[in-house]
XYZ file of C-alpha atoms in Angstrom:
342
model
C -52.205 -41.160 151.707
C -54.451 -41.392 155.043
C -55.830 -38.099 155.755
C -56.477 -36.708 158.945
C -59.682 -34.201 159.913
C -57.771 -31.486 159.779
C -60.340 -28.505 159.103
C -57.074 -25.552 157.924
C -56.284 -28.178 154.872
C -59.733 -29.915 153.496
C -62.179 -27.114 154.976
C -65.380 -27.710 156.926
C -67.246 -27.829 154.519
C -66.010 -30.779 152.217
C -67.265 -34.056 151.877
C -65.430 -36.885 154.277
C -64.853 -40.668 153.211
C -66.465 -43.278 155.132
C -65.330 -41.343 158.932
C -61.432 -42.531 157.987
C -60.044 -38.699 157.781
C -59.828 -39.000 153.741
C -61.759 -36.409 151.711
C -63.967 -36.988 148.129
C -60.484 -35.451 146.766
C -58.624 -38.005 148.193
C -60.661 -40.834 147.204
C -60.794 -39.416 143.495
C -56.109 -38.955 143.629
C -56.232 -42.977 145.756
C -58.684 -44.328 142.895
C -56.253 -42.825 140.046
C -53.074 -44.690 141.674
C -53.879 -47.862 142.458
C -56.083 -47.984 138.422
C -52.704 -48.837 136.942
C -52.247 -51.920 139.309
C -55.183 -53.076 138.872
C -55.179 -53.015 134.709
C -51.559 -55.112 134.624
C -53.553 -58.175 136.667
C -51.267 -58.420 139.010
C -51.219 -58.190 142.800
C -49.835 -55.860 145.668
C -51.217 -58.751 148.447
C -48.404 -61.539 146.259
C -45.647 -59.135 145.199
C -44.943 -57.812 148.888
C -44.625 -61.632 150.184
C -42.615 -63.079 147.687
C -40.177 -60.003 148.545
C -41.062 -61.025 151.966
C -39.852 -64.477 151.564
C -36.563 -64.734 149.053
C -35.252 -68.065 150.492
C -38.594 -69.606 148.072
C -36.548 -67.994 145.339
C -33.421 -69.894 145.962
C -35.350 -73.222 146.926
C -36.516 -73.163 143.597
C -33.346 -72.046 141.332
C -31.292 -75.213 143.833
C -34.347 -78.120 143.241
C -33.938 -76.815 139.075
C -29.602 -77.315 139.720
C -29.862 -80.936 140.955
C -32.846 -82.221 138.666
C -30.909 -80.880 135.421
C -27.621 -82.785 137.022
C -29.545 -85.515 137.686
C -30.646 -85.838 134.387
C -26.788 -84.963 132.651
C -25.903 -88.035 135.029
C -27.827 -90.597 134.028
C -27.168 -89.686 130.408
C -23.394 -89.377 131.315
C -24.230 -93.019 132.686
C -26.237 -94.495 129.637
C -23.687 -93.072 126.903
C -21.200 -94.887 129.252
C -22.647 -98.179 128.969
C -23.321 -97.516 125.596
C -19.060 -97.724 125.118
C -19.211 -100.349 126.734
C -20.647 -102.804 125.065
C -18.999 -101.235 121.566
C -15.544 -102.064 123.754
C -16.902 -105.087 124.413
C -17.582 -106.227 120.729
C -15.074 -104.679 119.407
C -12.876 -107.133 121.860
C -14.998 -110.027 120.800
C -13.973 -108.463 116.717
C -10.232 -108.763 117.679
C -9.829 -112.236 119.241
C -12.105 -113.335 115.877
C -9.151 -111.478 113.782
C -6.192 -112.736 116.003
C -7.178 -116.118 115.899
C -7.334 -116.119 112.148
C -4.020 -113.848 112.418
C -2.357 -117.148 113.737
C -4.154 -119.708 111.623
C -2.842 -117.861 108.995
C 0.625 -117.714 109.837
C 1.069 -121.183 112.123
C 1.876 -122.743 115.218
C 5.919 -122.419 114.905
C 6.861 -119.049 114.024
C 10.920 -118.589 113.116
C 12.453 -115.104 113.925
C 15.772 -113.852 113.348
C 17.882 -111.129 115.394
C 21.531 -110.092 114.535
C 23.015 -108.387 117.124
C 24.744 -105.458 116.927
C 28.218 -105.092 117.298
C 29.588 -104.893 121.494
C 32.432 -103.195 122.510
C 35.866 -104.105 121.580
C 33.875 -105.960 118.396
C 34.252 -104.592 114.709
C 31.739 -105.099 112.310
C 31.405 -108.096 110.183
C 29.526 -108.391 106.173
C 29.081 -111.616 106.797
C 25.449 -111.159 107.604
C 22.899 -109.590 105.252
C 19.768 -108.507 105.664
C 18.274 -109.237 102.693
C 14.141 -107.474 103.599
C 12.113 -108.109 106.333
C 12.554 -112.394 105.946
C 15.818 -112.872 104.202
C 19.403 -113.448 105.643
C 22.205 -113.879 103.555
C 24.975 -115.532 105.230
C 28.429 -115.514 103.661
C 31.173 -118.160 104.276
C 34.648 -119.126 103.462
C 34.590 -122.482 100.699
C 35.055 -125.353 102.649
C 38.844 -126.407 100.590
C 40.037 -122.869 102.248
C 38.629 -123.950 105.328
C 40.006 -127.545 105.351
C 43.387 -125.569 103.921
C 43.879 -123.350 107.468
C 42.679 -126.898 109.806
C 45.538 -128.603 108.075
C 47.968 -125.604 108.658
C 46.965 -124.723 111.844
C 47.955 -128.498 113.210
C 51.210 -127.924 111.953
C 51.953 -125.104 113.784
C 53.274 -124.217 117.465
C 51.166 -122.193 119.286
C 48.936 -119.588 118.597
C 48.167 -118.608 114.818
C 45.989 -115.567 113.374
C 44.144 -115.314 110.079
C 43.102 -113.117 108.453
C 39.555 -111.729 108.027
C 36.930 -114.677 106.175
C 37.204 -112.346 103.302
C 40.922 -111.489 103.118
C 44.059 -113.650 102.374
C 47.347 -112.862 101.303
C 45.527 -108.818 100.661
C 43.400 -110.140 98.260
C 39.537 -110.281 97.929
C 38.467 -113.836 98.097
C 35.455 -114.871 97.090
C 33.232 -116.379 99.605
C 30.400 -118.683 99.555
C 26.693 -117.626 99.805
C 23.580 -119.317 101.744
C 20.247 -117.231 102.332
C 17.927 -118.475 105.437
C 14.433 -117.775 105.601
C 12.327 -116.859 108.660
C 9.014 -115.587 109.651
C 10.257 -112.050 110.540
C 13.887 -110.491 110.588
C 16.046 -107.928 112.415
C 18.840 -106.286 112.241
C 21.336 -104.695 114.344
C 18.833 -101.992 114.442
C 15.582 -102.693 115.727
C 14.710 -101.878 119.401
C 13.326 -104.231 121.814
C 10.564 -102.418 121.373
C 9.827 -103.578 118.400
C 10.761 -107.529 119.346
C 8.224 -107.197 121.616
C 4.767 -105.627 119.654
C 6.138 -108.882 116.885
C 5.418 -111.307 119.723
C 2.262 -109.187 120.882
C -0.534 -111.493 119.832
C 1.003 -114.289 121.186
C 1.074 -113.007 124.730
C -2.915 -111.640 123.758
C -3.659 -115.584 123.115
C -1.989 -116.842 126.463
C -4.736 -114.735 128.103
C -7.492 -114.950 125.641
C -6.378 -119.223 127.157
C -4.318 -120.625 124.734
C -1.145 -122.433 125.722
C 1.416 -120.076 124.325
C 5.760 -120.465 123.983
C 8.441 -118.080 123.557
C 11.581 -119.820 122.814
C 15.278 -118.072 122.232
C 17.914 -120.241 121.127
C 21.500 -118.998 119.258
C 25.506 -119.318 120.407
C 26.915 -117.661 123.174
C 27.263 -114.013 123.694
C 24.423 -113.594 120.674
C 22.135 -111.851 123.239
C 19.403 -114.169 124.042
C 19.233 -113.580 127.161
C 19.343 -109.090 127.018
C 16.904 -110.153 123.913
C 14.330 -112.384 126.829
C 14.855 -110.427 129.487
C 13.402 -107.028 128.101
C 10.807 -109.107 126.645
C 9.479 -110.464 130.198
C 9.928 -106.638 131.599
C 7.711 -105.634 128.627
C 5.156 -108.928 129.027
C 4.638 -108.159 132.106
C 4.097 -104.410 131.745
C 1.008 -105.741 129.484
C 0.121 -108.756 131.777
C -0.586 -105.175 134.145
C -2.526 -103.492 131.628
C -4.564 -106.513 131.006
C -5.522 -106.654 134.083
C -6.883 -104.111 134.893
C -8.199 -103.922 131.204
C -10.754 -107.208 132.817
C -11.136 -105.358 136.165
C -13.309 -102.836 134.483
C -15.626 -105.685 133.276
C -15.664 -107.624 137.003
C -12.592 -109.987 135.957
C -9.912 -111.013 137.863
C -6.480 -112.058 136.453
C -4.359 -114.063 138.815
C -0.494 -114.702 137.980
C 0.591 -118.443 139.516
C 4.748 -118.473 138.270
C 6.928 -120.785 138.285
C 10.890 -120.311 137.536
C 13.716 -122.876 136.617
C 16.733 -124.036 134.754
C 18.313 -126.938 133.351
C 21.249 -127.230 134.485
C 23.615 -130.695 133.597
C 20.723 -131.990 132.385
C 18.898 -131.520 135.250
C 15.928 -129.374 136.570
C 16.538 -127.248 139.278
C 14.507 -124.867 140.937
C 15.331 -121.335 141.232
C 12.671 -120.109 143.779
C 13.013 -122.673 146.433
C 14.694 -122.463 149.509
C 17.327 -124.485 151.059
C 16.781 -127.734 149.874
C 15.991 -128.019 146.357
C 12.949 -130.656 145.719
C 12.537 -133.261 143.395
C 10.779 -131.999 139.890
C 9.346 -134.084 137.944
C 7.311 -133.612 134.624
C 4.261 -133.824 134.306
C 2.901 -134.771 130.293
C -0.787 -135.512 128.873
C -3.270 -135.458 126.678
C -4.524 -131.657 128.767
C -0.997 -130.634 128.970
C 2.054 -130.347 131.174
C 2.463 -129.748 134.529
C 5.594 -129.196 136.436
C 5.438 -131.419 139.653
C 7.397 -130.305 142.890
C 8.146 -126.542 141.847
C 7.697 -124.102 144.214
C 4.678 -121.333 142.564
C 4.670 -117.579 143.159
C 0.797 -116.195 143.063
C 1.121 -112.662 141.934
C -1.936 -110.173 141.165
C -2.445 -106.951 140.304
C -3.024 -106.501 144.168
C 0.255 -107.770 145.323
C 2.737 -104.681 146.393
C 3.491 -102.769 143.413
C 1.504 -104.990 141.368
C 1.755 -107.080 138.955
C 5.523 -105.641 136.481
C 7.213 -104.975 139.716
C 6.157 -108.439 140.940
C 7.764 -110.315 138.069
C 10.691 -108.106 137.762
C 10.937 -109.632 141.530
C 10.619 -112.979 141.149
C 12.678 -113.147 137.186
C 16.086 -111.157 139.822
C 15.973 -113.352 142.238
C 16.251 -116.108 139.292
C 18.715 -114.413 138.106
C 20.916 -114.940 140.472
C 20.515 -118.214 141.343
C 21.130 -119.448 137.836
C 25.196 -121.050 136.674
C 27.147 -119.584 135.366
C 31.051 -119.529 134.378
C 33.231 -117.405 132.332
C 33.927 -118.281 128.613
C 35.844 -116.310 126.017
C 33.025 -114.185 125.221
C 31.512 -113.217 128.276
C 33.293 -112.899 132.436
C 29.949 -114.193 133.278
C 28.046 -116.179 130.798
C 24.921 -118.165 131.265
C 25.393 -122.262 131.210
C 21.514 -123.268 131.525
C 18.798 -122.839 129.884
C 15.999 -120.604 132.113
C 12.437 -121.490 131.817
C 9.723 -118.795 133.093
C 6.537 -120.538 133.168
C 3.744 -118.254 133.923
C 0.026 -119.635 134.673
C -2.633 -117.152 134.241
């Protein structure tokens, strides 16, 4: 728009504008070109400045994103706090319900488990579950048992007898006795179902109560199998509980002792070398086994709680006194006691 003083273009008689080589016609044309810009209220200088510094726009956008992220983070942290508070209240309610359930069930619960037939063993109908709490046991009449015992003493060598419900090819009447349990598991029950039935006791132990789980029965009835699987699942559950307590700022420490009762004597299965003298101390505040080796286990232990407890149990099992019986080549001839102090 900046013209020159060229008479051939504008003519010598044309009026010049402010001595800058612009005629009046040029001035009018420039005024018409600028008037729409003035009408919009925009500033050419501002527009040119904005285009000259694009990094200012990027900085503003980044600041906005950072502010939004901070707001979202604050909202998420507030939601986590609310959920943690709800979890704490729910856990307290669960403990109250657990205590009420234990009071209703009583301090002692008796559960029965029917072992499935092992290899080479035929199934028998002398044990018949009658629901989830009743067990019917069929036995021979006492008079028949007395007669067989007398006959066997008069016959040299071994004598095999028919089944409990068959004598001379004919069915015999069986005596029936009914036994009641708090819980009864048939031969199809899994180890997970057994553990679920005693999980409340484990929760009570973590809460600070003294709990004892005792398995008893005849040789070959499956006590070692049941207790070993319960121990493994209890160790996994304790590891889960330790992780949950860690989120609340608490640390679960476990002290374990492993002994056996053999010939009315206490033997420490974790002791190396000479056996220490063990003494059981019983007082109003509780009981303690003095002199036994203790092993400390935490969630920070090598492999975690479950792996370390499993290792301790394997070491103890290898030290137990075992002998062959008519049912098992290696049968435990002692009582294994595993004590966990939480």
